[in-house]
mmCIF file of C-alpha atoms in Angstrom:
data_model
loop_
_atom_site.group_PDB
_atom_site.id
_atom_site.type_symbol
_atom_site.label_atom_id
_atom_site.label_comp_id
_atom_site.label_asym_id
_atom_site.label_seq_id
_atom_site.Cartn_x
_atom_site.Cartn_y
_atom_site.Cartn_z
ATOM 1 C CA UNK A 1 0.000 0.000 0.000
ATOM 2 C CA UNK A 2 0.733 3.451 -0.149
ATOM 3 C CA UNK A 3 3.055 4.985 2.595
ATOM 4 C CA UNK A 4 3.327 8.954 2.300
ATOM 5 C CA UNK A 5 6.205 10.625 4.551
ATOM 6 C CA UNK A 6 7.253 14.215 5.047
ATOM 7 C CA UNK A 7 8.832 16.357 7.943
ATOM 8 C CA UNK A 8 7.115 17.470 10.808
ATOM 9 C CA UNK A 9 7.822 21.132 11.365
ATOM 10 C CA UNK A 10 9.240 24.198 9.053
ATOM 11 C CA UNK A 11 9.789 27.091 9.498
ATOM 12 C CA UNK A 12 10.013 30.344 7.166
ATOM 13 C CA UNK A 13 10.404 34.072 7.575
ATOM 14 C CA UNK A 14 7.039 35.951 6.097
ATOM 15 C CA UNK A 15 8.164 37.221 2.991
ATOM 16 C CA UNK A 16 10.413 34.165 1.659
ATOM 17 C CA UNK A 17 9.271 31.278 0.049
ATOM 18 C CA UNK A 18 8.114 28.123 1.675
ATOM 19 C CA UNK A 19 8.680 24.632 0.224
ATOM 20 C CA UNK A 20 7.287 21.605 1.588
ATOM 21 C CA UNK A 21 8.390 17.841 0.546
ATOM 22 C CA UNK A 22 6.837 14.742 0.863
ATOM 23 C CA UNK A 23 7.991 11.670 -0.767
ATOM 24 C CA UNK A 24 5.729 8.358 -1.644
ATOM 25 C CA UNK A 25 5.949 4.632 -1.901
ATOM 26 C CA UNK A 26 3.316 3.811 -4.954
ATOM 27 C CA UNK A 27 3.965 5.011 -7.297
ATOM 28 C CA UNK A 28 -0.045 3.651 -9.342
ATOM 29 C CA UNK A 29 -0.614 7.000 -7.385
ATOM 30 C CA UNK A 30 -3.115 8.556 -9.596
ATOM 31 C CA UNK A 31 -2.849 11.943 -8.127
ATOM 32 C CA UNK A 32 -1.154 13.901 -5.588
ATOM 33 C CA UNK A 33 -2.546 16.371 -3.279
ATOM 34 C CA UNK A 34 -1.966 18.803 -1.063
ATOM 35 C CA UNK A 35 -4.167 19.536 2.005
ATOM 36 C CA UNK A 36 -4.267 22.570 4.492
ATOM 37 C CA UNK A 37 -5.429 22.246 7.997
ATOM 38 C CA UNK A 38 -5.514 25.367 10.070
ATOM 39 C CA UNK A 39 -6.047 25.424 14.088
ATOM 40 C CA UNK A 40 -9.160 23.818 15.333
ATOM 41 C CA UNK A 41 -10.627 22.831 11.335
ATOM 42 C CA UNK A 42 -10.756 20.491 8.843
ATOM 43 C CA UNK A 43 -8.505 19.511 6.153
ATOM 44 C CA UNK A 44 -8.807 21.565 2.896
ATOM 45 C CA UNK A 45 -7.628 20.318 -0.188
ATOM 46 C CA UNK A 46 -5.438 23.337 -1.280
ATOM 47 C CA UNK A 47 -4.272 21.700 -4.542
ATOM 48 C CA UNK A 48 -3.358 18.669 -6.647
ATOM 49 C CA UNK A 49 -1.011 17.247 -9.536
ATOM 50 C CA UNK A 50 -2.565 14.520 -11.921
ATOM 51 C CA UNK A 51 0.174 11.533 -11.816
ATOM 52 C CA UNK A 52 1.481 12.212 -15.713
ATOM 53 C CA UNK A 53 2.368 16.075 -14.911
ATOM 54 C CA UNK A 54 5.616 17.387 -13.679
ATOM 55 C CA UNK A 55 4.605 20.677 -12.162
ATOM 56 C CA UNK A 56 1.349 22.891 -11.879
ATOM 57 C CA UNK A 57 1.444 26.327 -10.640
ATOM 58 C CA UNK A 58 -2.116 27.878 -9.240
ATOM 59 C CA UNK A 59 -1.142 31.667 -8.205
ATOM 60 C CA UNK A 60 1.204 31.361 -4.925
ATOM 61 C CA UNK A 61 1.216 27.661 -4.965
ATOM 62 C CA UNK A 62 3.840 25.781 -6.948
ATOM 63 C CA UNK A 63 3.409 21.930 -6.956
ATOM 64 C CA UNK A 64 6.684 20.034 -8.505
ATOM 65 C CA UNK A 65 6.457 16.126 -8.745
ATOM 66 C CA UNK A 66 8.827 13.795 -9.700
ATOM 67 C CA UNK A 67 8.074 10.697 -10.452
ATOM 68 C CA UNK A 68 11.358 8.650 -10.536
ATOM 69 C CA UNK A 69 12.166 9.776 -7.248
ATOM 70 C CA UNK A 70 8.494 9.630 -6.289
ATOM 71 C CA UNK A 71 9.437 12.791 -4.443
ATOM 72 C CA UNK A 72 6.283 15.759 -4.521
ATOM 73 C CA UNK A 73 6.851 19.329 -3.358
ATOM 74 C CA UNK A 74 4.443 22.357 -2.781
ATOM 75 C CA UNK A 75 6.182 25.796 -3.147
ATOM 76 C CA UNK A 76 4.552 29.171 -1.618
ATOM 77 C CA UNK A 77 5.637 31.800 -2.663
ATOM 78 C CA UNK A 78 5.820 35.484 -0.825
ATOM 79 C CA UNK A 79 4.461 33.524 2.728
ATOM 80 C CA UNK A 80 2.569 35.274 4.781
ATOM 81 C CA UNK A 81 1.446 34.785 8.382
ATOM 82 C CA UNK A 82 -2.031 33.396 6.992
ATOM 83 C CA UNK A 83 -0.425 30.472 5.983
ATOM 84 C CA UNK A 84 0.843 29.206 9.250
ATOM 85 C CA UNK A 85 -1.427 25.839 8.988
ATOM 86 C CA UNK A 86 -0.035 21.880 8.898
ATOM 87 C CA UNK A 87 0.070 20.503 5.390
ATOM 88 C CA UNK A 88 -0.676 17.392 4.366
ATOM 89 C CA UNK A 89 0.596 15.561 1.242
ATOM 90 C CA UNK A 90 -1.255 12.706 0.238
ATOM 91 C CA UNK A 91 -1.623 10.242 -2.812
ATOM 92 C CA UNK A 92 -4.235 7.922 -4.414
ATOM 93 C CA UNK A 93 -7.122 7.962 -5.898
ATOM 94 C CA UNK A 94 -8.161 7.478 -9.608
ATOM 95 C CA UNK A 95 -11.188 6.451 -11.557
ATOM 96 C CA UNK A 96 -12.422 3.845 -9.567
ATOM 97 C CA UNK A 97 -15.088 4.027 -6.376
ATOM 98 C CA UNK A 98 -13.472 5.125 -3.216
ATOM 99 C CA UNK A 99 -10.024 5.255 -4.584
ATOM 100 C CA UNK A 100 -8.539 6.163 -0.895
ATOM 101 C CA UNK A 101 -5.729 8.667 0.175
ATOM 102 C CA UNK A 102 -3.308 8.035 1.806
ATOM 103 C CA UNK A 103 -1.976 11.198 4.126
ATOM 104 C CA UNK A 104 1.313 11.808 5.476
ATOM 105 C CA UNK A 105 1.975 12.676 8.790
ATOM 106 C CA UNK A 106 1.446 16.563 8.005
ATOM 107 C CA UNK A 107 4.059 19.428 8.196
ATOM 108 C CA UNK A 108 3.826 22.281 10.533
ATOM 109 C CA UNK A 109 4.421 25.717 8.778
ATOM 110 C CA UNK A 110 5.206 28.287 11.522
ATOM 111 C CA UNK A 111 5.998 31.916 9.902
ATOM 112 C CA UNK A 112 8.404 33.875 11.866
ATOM 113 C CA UNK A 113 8.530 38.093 11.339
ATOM 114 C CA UNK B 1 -23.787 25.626 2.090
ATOM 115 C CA UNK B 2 -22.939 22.015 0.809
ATOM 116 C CA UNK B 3 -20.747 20.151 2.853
ATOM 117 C CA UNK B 4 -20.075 17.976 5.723
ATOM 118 C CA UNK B 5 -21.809 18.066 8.887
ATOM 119 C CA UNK B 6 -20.694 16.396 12.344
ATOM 120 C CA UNK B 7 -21.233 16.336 15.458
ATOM 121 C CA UNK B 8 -20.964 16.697 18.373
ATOM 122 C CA UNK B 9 -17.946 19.022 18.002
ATOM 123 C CA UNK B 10 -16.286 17.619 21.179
ATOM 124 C CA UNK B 11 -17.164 15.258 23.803
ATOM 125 C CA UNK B 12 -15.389 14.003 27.332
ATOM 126 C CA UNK B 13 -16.187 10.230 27.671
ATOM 127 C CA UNK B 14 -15.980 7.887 30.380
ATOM 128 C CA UNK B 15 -14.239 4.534 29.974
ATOM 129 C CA UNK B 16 -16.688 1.465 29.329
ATOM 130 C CA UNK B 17 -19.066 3.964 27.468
ATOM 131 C CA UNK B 18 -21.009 3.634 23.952
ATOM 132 C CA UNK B 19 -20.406 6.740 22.045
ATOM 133 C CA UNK B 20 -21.944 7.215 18.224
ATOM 134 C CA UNK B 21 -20.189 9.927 16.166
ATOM 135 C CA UNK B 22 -22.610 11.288 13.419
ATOM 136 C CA UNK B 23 -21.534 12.332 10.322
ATOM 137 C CA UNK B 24 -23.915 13.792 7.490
ATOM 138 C CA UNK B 25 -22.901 14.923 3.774
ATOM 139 C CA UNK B 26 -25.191 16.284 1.620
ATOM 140 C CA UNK B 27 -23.182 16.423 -1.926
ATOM 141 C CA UNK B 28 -24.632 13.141 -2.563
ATOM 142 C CA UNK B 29 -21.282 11.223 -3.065
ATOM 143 C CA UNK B 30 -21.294 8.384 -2.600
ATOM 144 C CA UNK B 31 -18.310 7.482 -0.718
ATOM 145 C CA UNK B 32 -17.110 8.046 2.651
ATOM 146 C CA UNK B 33 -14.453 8.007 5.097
ATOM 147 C CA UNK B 34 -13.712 8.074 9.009
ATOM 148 C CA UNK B 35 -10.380 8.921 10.181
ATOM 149 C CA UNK B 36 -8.965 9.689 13.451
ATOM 150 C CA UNK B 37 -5.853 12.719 13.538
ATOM 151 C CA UNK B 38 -3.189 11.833 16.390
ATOM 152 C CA UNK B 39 -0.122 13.880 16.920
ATOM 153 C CA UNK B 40 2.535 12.950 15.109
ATOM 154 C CA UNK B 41 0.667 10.497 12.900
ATOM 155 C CA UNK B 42 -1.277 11.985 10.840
ATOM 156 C CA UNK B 43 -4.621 10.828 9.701
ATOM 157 C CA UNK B 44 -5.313 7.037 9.809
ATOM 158 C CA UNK B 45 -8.148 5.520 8.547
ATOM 159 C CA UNK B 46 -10.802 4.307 10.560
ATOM 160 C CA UNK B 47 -13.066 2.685 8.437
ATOM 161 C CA UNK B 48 -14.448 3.598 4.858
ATOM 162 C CA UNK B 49 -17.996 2.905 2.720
ATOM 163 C CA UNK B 50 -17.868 2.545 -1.034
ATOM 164 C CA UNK B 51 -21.495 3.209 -1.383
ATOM 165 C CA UNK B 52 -24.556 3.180 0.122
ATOM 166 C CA UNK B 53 -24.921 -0.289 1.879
ATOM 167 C CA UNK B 54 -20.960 -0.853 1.941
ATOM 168 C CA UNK B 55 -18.724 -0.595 4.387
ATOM 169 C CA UNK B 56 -14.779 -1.511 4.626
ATOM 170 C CA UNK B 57 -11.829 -1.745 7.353
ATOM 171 C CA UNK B 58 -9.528 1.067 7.044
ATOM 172 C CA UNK B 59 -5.945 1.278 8.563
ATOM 173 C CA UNK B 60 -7.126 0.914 12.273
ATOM 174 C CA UNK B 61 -10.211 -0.150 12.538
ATOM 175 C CA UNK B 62 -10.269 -2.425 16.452
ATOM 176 C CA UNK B 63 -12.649 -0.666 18.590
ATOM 177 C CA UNK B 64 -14.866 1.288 15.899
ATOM 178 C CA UNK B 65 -18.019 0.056 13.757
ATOM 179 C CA UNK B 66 -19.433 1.600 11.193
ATOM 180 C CA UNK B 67 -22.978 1.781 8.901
ATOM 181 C CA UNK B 68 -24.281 2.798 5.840
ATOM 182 C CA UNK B 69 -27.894 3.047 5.587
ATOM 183 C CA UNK B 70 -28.047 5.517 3.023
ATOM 184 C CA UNK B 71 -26.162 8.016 0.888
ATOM 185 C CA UNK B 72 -26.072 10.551 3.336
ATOM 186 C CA UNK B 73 -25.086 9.690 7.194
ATOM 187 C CA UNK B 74 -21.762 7.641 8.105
ATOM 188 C CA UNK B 75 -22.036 7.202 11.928
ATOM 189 C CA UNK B 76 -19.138 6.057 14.026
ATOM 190 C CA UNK B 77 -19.667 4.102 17.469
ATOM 191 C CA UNK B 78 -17.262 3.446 19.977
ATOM 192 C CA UNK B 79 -19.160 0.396 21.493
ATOM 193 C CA UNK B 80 -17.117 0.254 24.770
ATOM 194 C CA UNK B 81 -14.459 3.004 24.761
ATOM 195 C CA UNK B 82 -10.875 3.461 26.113
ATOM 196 C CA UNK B 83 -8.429 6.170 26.405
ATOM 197 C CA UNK B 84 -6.482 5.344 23.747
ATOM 198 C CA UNK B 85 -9.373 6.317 21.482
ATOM 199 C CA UNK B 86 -9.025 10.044 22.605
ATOM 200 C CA UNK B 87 -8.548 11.193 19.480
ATOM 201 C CA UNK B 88 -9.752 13.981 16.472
ATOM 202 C CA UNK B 89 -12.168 12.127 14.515
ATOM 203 C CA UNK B 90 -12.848 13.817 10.997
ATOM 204 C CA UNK B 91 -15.682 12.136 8.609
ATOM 205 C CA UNK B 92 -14.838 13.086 4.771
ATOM 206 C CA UNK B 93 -16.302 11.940 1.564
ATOM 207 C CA UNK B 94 -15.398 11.567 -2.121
ATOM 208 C CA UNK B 95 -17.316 11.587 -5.700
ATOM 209 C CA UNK B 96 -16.649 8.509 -7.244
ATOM 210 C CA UNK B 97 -13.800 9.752 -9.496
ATOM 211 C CA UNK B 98 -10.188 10.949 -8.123
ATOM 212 C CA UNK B 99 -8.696 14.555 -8.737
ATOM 213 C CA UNK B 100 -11.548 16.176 -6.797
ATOM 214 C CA UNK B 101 -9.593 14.779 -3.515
ATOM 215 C CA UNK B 102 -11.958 14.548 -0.264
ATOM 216 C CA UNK B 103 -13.812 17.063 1.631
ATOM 217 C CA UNK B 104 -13.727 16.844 4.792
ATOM 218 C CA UNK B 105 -15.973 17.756 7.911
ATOM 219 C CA UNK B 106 -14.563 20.135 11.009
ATOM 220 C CA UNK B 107 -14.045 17.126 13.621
ATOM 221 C CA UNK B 108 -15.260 15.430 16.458
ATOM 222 C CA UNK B 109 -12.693 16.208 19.400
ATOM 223 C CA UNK B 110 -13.135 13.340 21.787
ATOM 224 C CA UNK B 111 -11.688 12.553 24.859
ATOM 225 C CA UNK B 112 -11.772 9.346 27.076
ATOM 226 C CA UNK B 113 -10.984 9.605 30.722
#
């Protein structure tokens, strides 16, 4: 099964970029996503990467994947203290009912001024 | 506003008790998930339903049950429950296709004393 791993805590001045990694063990991963939690909520998916790209880019957020190293990264850009949350990385799913996800262990994003 | 309800939002439990954690989506997808968020591990899944009238084991299921009497409502019970299910308990739920990832309800934070 799939087993999805990243770091527990980083930390970033506001203003500089953030990048998060997260590397996986299956690699029939359909897609890859990345979840937000802030304090005290639910999980948000924030974005996701369709197994046959290499990178998508949604405004702040840049996702990178590479498959041969089944390594996946989410990039923000210009951080600000808003994004102080745990992320989650996560992979599965695909065209078949309940293709479950698989989370990792979530990072901790702490912005420092 | 379409989403995921549950509830309660937290509970204190005593050891030995029966607790049911309700869960209620009203997208009308038809699968859904229970997971439980621990420090340091992430989420873990509980136990998962296809479909209406399905239900599967997730990751850790011991201790949990779970049915699926219709589309809408995945309820949780604790039948007899310990401290080591202190826990945040998060219902989500999925279309049937990938790429749209989960969405997930606010958590159940419960604790067993």
């Amino acid at each position: 099964g799939e087993d999805v791993e990243q770091s527990l805590f980083l930390s970033v001045r506001e203003g500089d970029s953030s990048v998060i990694n997260c590397t996986y063990t299956d690699s029939s991963s359909t897609y890859l996503y990345w979840y937000k939690q802030e304090p005290g909520a639910g999980l948000q998916l924030l974005t996701y990467i369709f197994s046959n790209m290499d990178m998508k880019q949604d405004q702040r957020l840049t996702v990178l994947l590479n498959k041969k190293d089944k390594h996946l990264s989410l990039r923000i850009a210009d951080t600000q203290t808003g994004d102080s949350a745990i992320y989650f990385c996560a992979g599965g799913g695909g065209y078949s009912s309940a293709s479950k996800i698989i989370f990792g262990s979530g990072t901790r994003l702490s912005i420092r001024p | 506003i379409a989403g995921i309800t549950q509830a309660p939002t937290s509970q204190i439990l005593a050891a030995g008790r029966r607790m049911t954690l309700r869960c209620t989506q009203d997208m009308r997808h038809n699968a859904m998930y229970w997971y439980r968020q621990d420090l340091g591990l992430g989420l873990r899944l509980i136990h998962y339903s296809n479909t209406a009238g399905t239900t599967g084991k997730g990751e850790v299921p011991d201790g949990y049950s779970v049915s699926r009497a219709n589309t809408d409502d995945f309820p949780l019970t604790l039948a007899s429950a310990v401290p080591s299910q202190t826990s945040v308990y998060f219902c989500a739920s999925s279309p049937d296709a990938g790429g749209n990832g989960y969405t997930f309800g606010s958590g159940t934070r419960l604790t067993v004393v």
